[in-house]
Amino acid sequence: ANRCPFDLGLPRQLYTAAARYSGIIHAWRVISSLNALNHFGFSFEQILEMTRAANMAVKQGSNRAVKIIEISNPWGEYYATTPNTIPPL
């Protein structure tokens, strides 16, 4: 029996969904546009940790799944006007 390696929160939900649908869904978009759409004001380190935790949760739930990290506006158009965002590259 697979057990969730995370306590509570989003990683646990991702793990549960990935484990449940591992035979049906083979690609997961684990993080999307957090670099440009940082409405909660997360720090760079927090964004990296969330990205790592999300990827690890999906990997634990579905070892063979493709994990997608979506970068919004890869040329950084948003960065000049929105100071609390992360440069894309």
mmCIF file with all atom_site columns, N, CA and C in Angstrom, residues 41-67:
data_model
loop_
_atom_site.group_PDB
_atom_site.id
_atom_site.type_symbol
_atom_site.label_atom_id
_atom_site.label_alt_id
_atom_site.label_comp_id
_atom_site.label_asym_id
_atom_site.label_entity_id
_atom_site.label_seq_id
_atom_site.pdbx_PDB_ins_code
_atom_site.Cartn_x
_atom_site.Cartn_y
_atom_site.Cartn_z
_atom_site.occupancy
_atom_site.B_iso_or_equiv
_atom_site.pdbx_formal_charge
_atom_site.auth_seq_id
_atom_site.auth_comp_id
_atom_site.auth_asym_id
_atom_site.auth_atom_id
_atom_site.pdbx_PDB_model_num
ATOM 1  N N  . GLY A 1 41 ? 2.279  37.085 -3.226  1.00 0.00 ? 41 GLY A N  1
ATOM 2  C CA . GLY A 1 41 ? 3.550  37.672 -2.815  1.00 0.00 ? 41 GLY A CA 1
ATOM 3  C C  . GLY A 1 41 ? 4.558  36.692 -2.256  1.00 0.00 ? 41 GLY A C  1
ATOM 4  N N  . PHE A 1 42 ? 4.586  35.471 -2.785  1.00 0.00 ? 42 PHE A N  1
ATOM 5  C CA . PHE A 1 42 ? 5.561  34.482 -2.328  1.00 0.00 ? 42 PHE A CA 1
ATOM 6  C C  . PHE A 1 42 ? 6.972  34.923 -2.689  1.00 0.00 ? 42 PHE A C  1
ATOM 7  N N  . SER A 1 43 ? 7.934  34.584 -1.858  1.00 0.00 ? 43 SER A N  1
ATOM 8  C CA . SER A 1 43 ? 9.335  34.873 -2.161  1.00 0.00 ? 43 SER A CA 1
ATOM 9  C C  . SER A 1 43 ? 9.844  33.863 -3.192  1.00 0.00 ? 43 SER A C  1
ATOM 10 N N  . PHE A 1 44 ? 11.001 34.159 -3.751  1.00 0.00 ? 44 PHE A N  1
ATOM 11 C CA . PHE A 1 44 ? 11.606 33.261 -4.733  1.00 0.00 ? 44 PHE A CA 1
ATOM 12 C C  . PHE A 1 44 ? 11.831 31.879 -4.119  1.00 0.00 ? 44 PHE A C  1
ATOM 13 N N  . GLU A 1 45 ? 12.318 31.844 -2.878  1.00 0.00 ? 45 GLU A N  1
ATOM 14 C CA . GLU A 1 45 ? 12.568 30.572 -2.198  1.00 0.00 ? 45 GLU A CA 1
ATOM 15 C C  . GLU A 1 45 ? 11.273 29.795 -1.970  1.00 0.00 ? 45 GLU A C  1
ATOM 16 N N  . GLN A 1 46 ? 10.197 30.494 -1.618  1.00 0.00 ? 46 GLN A N  1
ATOM 17 C CA . GLN A 1 46 ? 8.908  29.828 -1.416  1.00 0.00 ? 46 GLN A CA 1
ATOM 18 C C  . GLN A 1 46 ? 8.393  29.227 -2.720  1.00 0.00 ? 46 GLN A C  1
ATOM 19 N N  . ILE A 1 47 ? 8.556  29.953 -3.817  1.00 0.00 ? 47 ILE A N  1
ATOM 20 C CA . ILE A 1 47 ? 8.118  29.442 -5.122  1.00 0.00 ? 47 ILE A CA 1
ATOM 21 C C  . ILE A 1 47 ? 8.921  28.202 -5.499  1.00 0.00 ? 47 ILE A C  1
ATOM 22 N N  . LEU A 1 48 ? 10.229 28.242 -5.273  1.00 0.00 ? 48 LEU A N  1
ATOM 23 C CA . LEU A 1 48 ? 11.056 27.066 -5.561  1.00 0.00 ? 48 LEU A CA 1
ATOM 24 C C  . LEU A 1 48 ? 10.641 25.880 -4.701  1.00 0.00 ? 48 LEU A C  1
ATOM 25 N N  . GLU A 1 49 ? 10.366 26.113 -3.429  1.00 0.00 ? 49 GLU A N  1
ATOM 26 C CA . GLU A 1 49 ? 9.966  25.030 -2.533  1.00 0.00 ? 49 GLU A CA 1
ATOM 27 C C  . GLU A 1 49 ? 8.612  24.452 -2.937  1.00 0.00 ? 49 GLU A C  1
ATOM 28 N N  . MET A 1 50 ? 7.665  25.310 -3.310  1.00 0.00 ? 50 MET A N  1
ATOM 29 C CA . MET A 1 50 ? 6.358  24.808 -3.762  1.00 0.00 ? 50 MET A CA 1
ATOM 30 C C  . MET A 1 50 ? 6.504  23.987 -5.035  1.00 0.00 ? 50 MET A C  1
ATOM 31 N N  . THR A 1 51 ? 7.355  24.451 -5.939  1.00 0.00 ? 51 THR A N  1
ATOM 32 C CA . THR A 1 51 ? 7.586  23.725 -7.189  1.00 0.00 ? 51 THR A CA 1
ATOM 33 C C  . THR A 1 51 ? 8.211  22.362 -6.905  1.00 0.00 ? 51 THR A C  1
ATOM 34 N N  . ARG A 1 52 ? 9.204  22.339 -6.022  1.00 0.00 ? 52 ARG A N  1
ATOM 35 C CA . ARG A 1 52 ? 9.852  21.077 -5.656  1.00 0.00 ? 52 ARG A CA 1
ATOM 36 C C  . ARG A 1 52 ? 8.865  20.126 -4.985  1.00 0.00 ? 52 ARG A C  1
ATOM 37 N N  . ALA A 1 53 ? 8.098  20.640 -4.036  1.00 0.00 ? 53 ALA A N  1
ATOM 38 C CA . ALA A 1 53 ? 7.142  19.801 -3.313  1.00 0.00 ? 53 ALA A CA 1
ATOM 39 C C  . ALA A 1 53 ? 6.070  19.249 -4.249  1.00 0.00 ? 53 ALA A C  1
ATOM 40 N N  . ALA A 1 54 ? 5.588  20.071 -5.173  1.00 0.00 ? 54 ALA A N  1
ATOM 41 C CA . ALA A 1 54 ? 4.563  19.616 -6.118  1.00 0.00 ? 54 ALA A CA 1
ATOM 42 C C  . ALA A 1 54 ? 5.116  18.523 -7.027  1.00 0.00 ? 54 ALA A C  1
ATOM 43 N N  . ASN A 1 55 ? 6.333  18.711 -7.512  1.00 0.00 ? 55 ASN A N  1
ATOM 44 C CA . ASN A 1 55 ? 6.944  17.690 -8.366  1.00 0.00 ? 55 ASN A CA 1
ATOM 45 C C  . ASN A 1 55 ? 7.177  16.389 -7.611  1.00 0.00 ? 55 ASN A C  1
ATOM 46 N N  . MET A 1 56 ? 7.650  16.478 -6.387  1.00 0.00 ? 56 MET A N  1
ATOM 47 C CA . MET A 1 56 ? 7.892  15.274 -5.592  1.00 0.00 ? 56 MET A CA 1
ATOM 48 C C  . MET A 1 56 ? 6.587  14.549 -5.274  1.00 0.00 ? 56 MET A C  1
ATOM 49 N N  . ALA A 1 57 ? 5.524  15.308 -5.015  1.00 0.00 ? 57 ALA A N  1
ATOM 50 C CA . ALA A 1 57 ? 4.228  14.688 -4.706  1.00 0.00 ? 57 ALA A CA 1
ATOM 51 C C  . ALA A 1 57 ? 3.700  13.908 -5.898  1.00 0.00 ? 57 ALA A C  1
ATOM 52 N N  . VAL A 1 58 ? 3.780  14.501 -7.093  1.00 0.00 ? 58 VAL A N  1
ATOM 53 C CA . VAL A 1 58 ? 3.312  13.798 -8.291  1.00 0.00 ? 58 VAL A CA 1
ATOM 54 C C  . VAL A 1 58 ? 4.206  12.595 -8.569  1.00 0.00 ? 58 VAL A C  1
ATOM 55 N N  . LYS A 1 59 ? 5.513  12.745 -8.367  1.00 0.00 ? 59 LYS A N  1
ATOM 56 C CA . LYS A 1 59 ? 6.430  11.620 -8.584  1.00 0.00 ? 59 LYS A CA 1
ATOM 57 C C  . LYS A 1 59 ? 6.115  10.466 -7.637  1.00 0.00 ? 59 LYS A C  1
ATOM 58 N N  . GLN A 1 60 ? 5.811  10.769 -6.377  1.00 0.00 ? 60 GLN A N  1
ATOM 59 C CA . GLN A 1 60 ? 5.458  9.721  -5.418  1.00 0.00 ? 60 GLN A CA 1
ATOM 60 C C  . GLN A 1 60 ? 4.155  9.033  -5.803  1.00 0.00 ? 60 GLN A C  1
ATOM 61 N N  . GLY A 1 61 ? 3.199  9.813  -6.323  1.00 0.00 ? 61 GLY A N  1
ATOM 62 C CA . GLY A 1 61 ? 1.901  9.253  -6.687  1.00 0.00 ? 61 GLY A CA 1
ATOM 63 C C  . GLY A 1 61 ? 1.913  8.490  -7.991  1.00 0.00 ? 61 GLY A C  1
ATOM 64 N N  . SER A 1 62 ? 2.698  8.967  -8.944  1.00 0.00 ? 62 SER A N  1
ATOM 65 C CA . SER A 1 62 ? 2.760  8.345  -10.262 1.00 0.00 ? 62 SER A CA 1
ATOM 66 C C  . SER A 1 62 ? 4.180  8.484  -10.793 1.00 0.00 ? 62 SER A C  1
ATOM 67 N N  . ASN A 1 63 ? 4.996  7.512  -10.504 1.00 0.00 ? 63 ASN A N  1
ATOM 68 C CA . ASN A 1 63 ? 6.423  7.521  -10.816 1.00 0.00 ? 63 ASN A CA 1
ATOM 69 C C  . ASN A 1 63 ? 6.729  7.811  -12.282 1.00 0.00 ? 63 ASN A C  1
ATOM 70 N N  . ARG A 1 64 ? 5.907  7.327  -13.200 1.00 0.00 ? 64 ARG A N  1
ATOM 71 C CA . ARG A 1 64 ? 6.207  7.452  -14.629 1.00 0.00 ? 64 ARG A CA 1
ATOM 72 C C  . ARG A 1 64 ? 5.559  8.668  -15.287 1.00 0.00 ? 64 ARG A C  1
ATOM 73 N N  . ALA A 1 65 ? 4.797  9.451  -14.546 1.00 0.00 ? 65 ALA A N  1
ATOM 74 C CA . ALA A 1 65 ? 4.100  10.604 -15.118 1.00 0.00 ? 65 ALA A CA 1
ATOM 75 C C  . ALA A 1 65 ? 5.080  11.695 -15.534 1.00 0.00 ? 65 ALA A C  1
ATOM 76 N N  . VAL A 1 66 ? 4.725  12.408 -16.588 1.00 0.00 ? 66 VAL A N  1
ATOM 77 C CA . VAL A 1 66 ? 5.482  13.579 -17.024 1.00 0.00 ? 66 VAL A CA 1
ATOM 78 C C  . VAL A 1 66 ? 5.014  14.755 -16.175 1.00 0.00 ? 66 VAL A C  1
ATOM 79 N N  . LYS A 1 67 ? 5.955  15.489 -15.608 1.00 0.00 ? 67 LYS A N  1
ATOM 80 C CA . LYS A 1 67 ? 5.629  16.639 -14.781 1.00 0.00 ? 67 LYS A CA 1
ATOM 81 C C  . LYS A 1 67 ? 5.974  17.908 -15.546 1.00 0.00 ? 67 LYS A C  1
#
